[in-house]
Coordinates of C-alpha atoms in Angstrom, one line a residue:
Chain A
Q167 CA -39.6 0.4 -173.6
S168 CA -39.0 2.5 -176.8
V169 CA -40.3 1.3 -180.1
L170 CA -36.9 2.3 -181.7
T171 CA -33.7 1.1 -180.4
Q172 CA -30.6 3.3 -179.9
P173 CA -27.5 2.8 -178.0
P174 CA -27.6 4.5 -174.5
S175 CA -24.3 6.2 -174.9
V176 CA -21.6 6.9 -177.3
S177 CA -18.4 8.8 -176.8
A178 CA -15.5 10.3 -178.9
A179 CA -12.7 12.9 -178.7
P180 CA -12.9 16.5 -179.9
G181 CA -12.6 16.5 -183.7
Q182 CA -13.3 12.9 -184.2
M183 CA -16.5 11.4 -185.8
V184 CA -19.3 9.5 -184.1
T185 CA -22.4 7.6 -185.5
I186 CA -25.5 6.9 -183.7
T187 CA -27.8 4.1 -185.0
C188 CA -31.4 3.8 -184.7
S189 CA -33.2 0.6 -185.3
G190 CA -36.9 -0.1 -185.9
S191 CA -39.2 -2.2 -188.2
S192 CA -41.0 -2.2 -191.3
S193 CA -44.1 -0.5 -189.8
N194 CA -41.9 2.5 -188.8
I195 CA -38.5 3.2 -190.2
G196 CA -38.8 0.7 -193.0
N197 CA -41.6 2.7 -194.7
N198 CA -41.4 6.3 -193.2
Y199 CA -39.0 9.2 -193.0
V200 CA -36.8 9.5 -189.9
S201 CA -35.9 12.6 -188.1
W202 CA -33.2 13.4 -185.6
Y203 CA -33.5 15.7 -182.5
R204 CA -30.8 17.1 -180.2
H205 CA -31.6 17.7 -176.7
V206 CA -29.7 19.4 -174.0
P207 CA -31.5 18.8 -170.6
G208 CA -33.2 22.0 -169.4
T209 CA -33.5 23.4 -173.0
A210 CA -35.8 22.8 -175.8
P211 CA -35.0 20.0 -178.2
T212 CA -33.8 20.9 -181.7
L213 CA -34.7 19.3 -184.9
L214 CA -31.3 18.3 -186.6
I215 CA -32.3 16.0 -189.5
Y216 CA -35.6 15.5 -191.2
E217 CA -36.7 13.2 -194.0
N218 CA -33.7 10.9 -193.3
S219 CA -30.9 13.3 -194.5
K220 CA -32.0 16.9 -194.7
R221 CA -30.8 19.4 -192.5
P222 CA -32.9 22.4 -191.4
S223 CA -31.5 26.0 -192.0
G224 CA -28.9 26.8 -189.5
I225 CA -27.9 23.3 -188.9
P226 CA -24.2 22.9 -189.9
D227 CA -23.1 20.0 -192.5
R228 CA -21.1 18.4 -189.7
F229 CA -24.5 16.7 -189.1
S230 CA -25.6 14.0 -191.5
G231 CA -28.3 11.5 -191.6
S232 CA -28.9 8.4 -193.5
K233 CA -31.4 5.3 -193.7
S234 CA -31.1 1.8 -195.0
G235 CA -33.9 -0.7 -194.6
T236 CA -35.2 -0.5 -191.1
S237 CA -32.3 1.4 -189.5
A238 CA -31.3 5.0 -189.6
T239 CA -27.8 6.6 -188.8
L240 CA -27.0 10.1 -187.4
G241 CA -23.4 11.0 -188.1
I242 CA -21.5 13.9 -186.4
T243 CA -18.1 14.8 -187.8
G244 CA -15.5 17.4 -186.3
L245 CA -16.8 16.8 -182.8
Q246 CA -17.0 19.7 -180.4
T247 CA -17.7 19.8 -176.6
G248 CA -20.9 21.7 -177.4
D249 CA -22.2 18.7 -179.2
E250 CA -22.6 16.8 -175.9
A251 CA -26.3 16.3 -175.7
D252 CA -28.8 13.5 -175.9
Y253 CA -29.8 12.6 -179.6
Y254 CA -33.2 11.1 -180.5
C255 CA -34.5 9.5 -183.7
G256 CA -38.2 9.6 -184.3
T257 CA -40.6 8.4 -187.1
W258 CA -44.2 7.6 -187.9
D259 CA -45.4 4.1 -187.4
N260 CA -48.1 2.9 -189.6
S261 CA -49.4 0.0 -187.4
L262 CA -52.9 -0.5 -188.7
S263 CA -54.5 -1.4 -185.3
A264 CA -53.4 2.1 -183.9
G265 CA -54.1 4.3 -186.9
G266 CA -50.6 5.4 -187.1
F267 CA -48.6 7.2 -184.5
W268 CA -45.2 8.8 -183.8
V269 CA -42.5 6.6 -182.3
F270 CA -39.1 7.6 -180.7
G271 CA -35.8 6.0 -179.5
G272 CA -34.8 6.0 -176.1
G273 CA -32.1 8.6 -176.7
T274 CA -28.3 8.3 -176.9
K275 CA -26.0 10.5 -174.7
L276 CA -23.1 11.9 -176.5
T277 CA -20.0 12.4 -174.5
V278 CA -17.0 14.4 -176.1
L279 CA -14.2 13.3 -174.1
Chain B
Q174 CA -39.4 32.7 -185.2
V175 CA -42.1 30.5 -183.6
Q176 CA -41.7 30.1 -179.9
L177 CA -43.6 27.9 -177.6
Q178 CA -43.9 28.1 -173.6
E179 CA -45.6 25.6 -171.5
S180 CA -47.3 26.6 -168.5
G181 CA -49.3 24.8 -165.5
P182 CA -49.1 23.2 -162.1
G183 CA -45.8 21.6 -161.2
L184 CA -47.7 19.3 -158.7
V185 CA -50.7 17.3 -159.2
K186 CA -52.3 14.6 -156.9
P187 CA -52.7 10.9 -157.8
S188 CA -56.0 10.3 -159.5
E189 CA -56.4 13.9 -160.4
T190 CA -56.3 15.5 -163.9
L191 CA -52.9 17.2 -165.4
S192 CA -53.6 20.2 -167.4
L193 CA -51.0 22.1 -169.2
T194 CA -51.1 24.8 -171.7
C195 CA -48.7 25.8 -174.7
S196 CA -48.7 29.3 -175.7
V197 CA -47.5 30.0 -179.2
S198 CA -45.8 33.2 -180.3
G199 CA -44.4 34.3 -183.6
G200 CA -46.8 32.5 -185.7
S201 CA -50.6 31.5 -186.1
I202 CA -51.6 28.2 -184.3
R203 CA -53.7 27.5 -187.4
S204 CA -50.7 27.3 -189.5
Y205 CA -49.1 24.3 -187.9
D206 CA -49.8 21.0 -186.4
W207 CA -49.1 20.4 -182.6
S208 CA -48.0 17.7 -180.4
W209 CA -47.3 17.0 -176.7
F210 CA -44.4 14.9 -175.4
R211 CA -43.1 13.8 -172.1
Q212 CA -39.6 12.6 -170.6
P213 CA -40.0 10.7 -167.4
P214 CA -36.9 11.0 -165.2
G215 CA -34.0 9.0 -166.6
K216 CA -36.0 7.9 -169.7
G217 CA -36.5 9.0 -173.2
L218 CA -39.1 11.2 -175.0
E219 CA -42.4 9.7 -175.3
W220 CA -45.1 11.2 -177.8
I221 CA -48.4 11.8 -176.0
G222 CA -50.8 13.1 -178.7
H223 CA -51.2 15.5 -181.7
T224 CA -53.7 18.0 -182.7
Y225 CA -53.9 19.1 -186.5
G226 CA -54.3 22.8 -187.4
G227 CA -57.8 21.8 -188.3
G228 CA -58.6 20.3 -184.9
S229 CA -58.7 16.6 -185.4
T230 CA -56.3 14.5 -183.0
K231 CA -54.4 11.6 -182.7
F232 CA -53.1 9.9 -179.6
N233 CA -50.5 7.4 -178.2
P234 CA -52.3 4.1 -178.1
S235 CA -51.0 3.6 -174.6
L236 CA -52.5 6.9 -173.3
K237 CA -55.4 7.3 -175.5
S238 CA -58.0 6.7 -173.1
R239 CA -56.6 9.3 -170.8
V240 CA -55.7 12.2 -173.0
T241 CA -57.5 15.4 -174.4
I242 CA -55.7 17.8 -176.6
S243 CA -57.5 21.0 -177.8
L244 CA -56.7 24.2 -179.6
D245 CA -57.7 27.8 -178.5
T246 CA -57.4 29.7 -181.7
S247 CA -58.6 33.0 -179.9
K248 CA -55.5 32.6 -177.6
N249 CA -53.1 31.0 -180.0
Q250 CA -52.6 28.3 -177.4
F251 CA -53.2 24.5 -177.2
S252 CA -53.7 22.3 -174.1
L253 CA -53.3 19.0 -172.6
R254 CA -55.3 17.1 -170.3
L255 CA -54.2 13.9 -168.8
S256 CA -56.8 12.1 -166.3
S257 CA -56.3 9.7 -163.5
V258 CA -52.6 10.4 -163.1
T259 CA -50.3 8.2 -161.1
A260 CA -46.6 8.5 -160.2
A261 CA -45.7 7.0 -163.6
D262 CA -46.8 10.3 -165.2
T263 CA -44.2 12.1 -163.4
A264 CA -42.2 13.7 -166.2
V265 CA -41.0 16.8 -168.0
Y266 CA -43.8 17.7 -170.6
F267 CA -43.0 19.4 -173.7
C268 CA -45.0 21.0 -176.4
A269 CA -43.8 20.9 -180.0
G270 CA -45.1 21.8 -183.4
G271 CA -44.2 21.8 -187.2
G272 CA -45.8 21.6 -190.6
G273 CA -45.6 17.8 -191.4
R274 CA -44.4 14.8 -189.5
D275 CA -41.2 16.7 -188.2
F276 CA -41.2 19.0 -185.0
D277 CA -39.5 22.2 -185.8
Y278 CA -40.6 24.0 -182.8
W279 CA -40.3 23.1 -179.2
G280 CA -40.9 24.3 -175.7
Q281 CA -38.4 24.2 -172.9
G282 CA -40.5 21.7 -171.1
T283 CA -42.1 21.9 -167.6
L284 CA -41.8 19.4 -164.8
V285 CA -44.9 17.7 -163.5
T286 CA -44.6 15.6 -160.5
V287 CA -47.5 13.4 -159.3
S288 CA -47.4 13.1 -155.6
S289 CA -49.9 13.5 -152.7

C-alpha cells in the first residue's frame, strides 16, 4: 500500500488534456515539495516536475504541476500517443519516528485512446 | 550527461543476500546523492534507501534492518545489499541520483527474482 494515493489509470483522446491527482498528508505533501516521474516499462524513469511545478530542461510546457494543501496534480495538455506511460508522484515524508524518508504514489497508467 | 547502469545477479535464492551495483558515468559520484528503488511485479515504485555524497545513509523504515548501501568513489559506483530475501523481494531494481530531493538520473532497472 503506497503512502501517496493516485488513481490507477486515466485515459483521454489525442489532443485532449488529462490530470492526475496525488493525495497525501500533512507529514508529506502538506509540508514538502512534490515531484512527478514518467516511466515507460523497460526504460529509465524520467523526472517531469520538481518543486511542485518546475520543469527540468527538455520537458515541454505541455506538462504542468500544482499543489494545494495535501494534494498535488499533474496536468498534461495536447496528449500524444507517446505520452502513454506510468506516472508517479513522490515527496519527502517528515514522520519523526522514521527521521524522514521518501514516499511515492502507486502510479497512474495513462492511456491515450 | 550522467548515466546510470545497474548490474548484478538476476536470480537470488531465498534467505540469501541480494547484491546490486550501480555504475555512474558522465559525472562524479561525489557530486550527487544516490538512491535505490524497486518495483515489484504489477506494483508501483518503492524507495529502498539513500546515500548522500558524504557517505551518510537513510533507509525505508520497512526495509531498514536488511539494507546496506555503500559508495565506492574509486570506481564511481554505489551498491545495494538486501539480506534475508524472500519472494516478496522479487522486483525490478532501479538506481537513481540527483542533487536534492529529486531524482534527475535513473538507470533502466534490473530484474531480480528470488527463487530456489
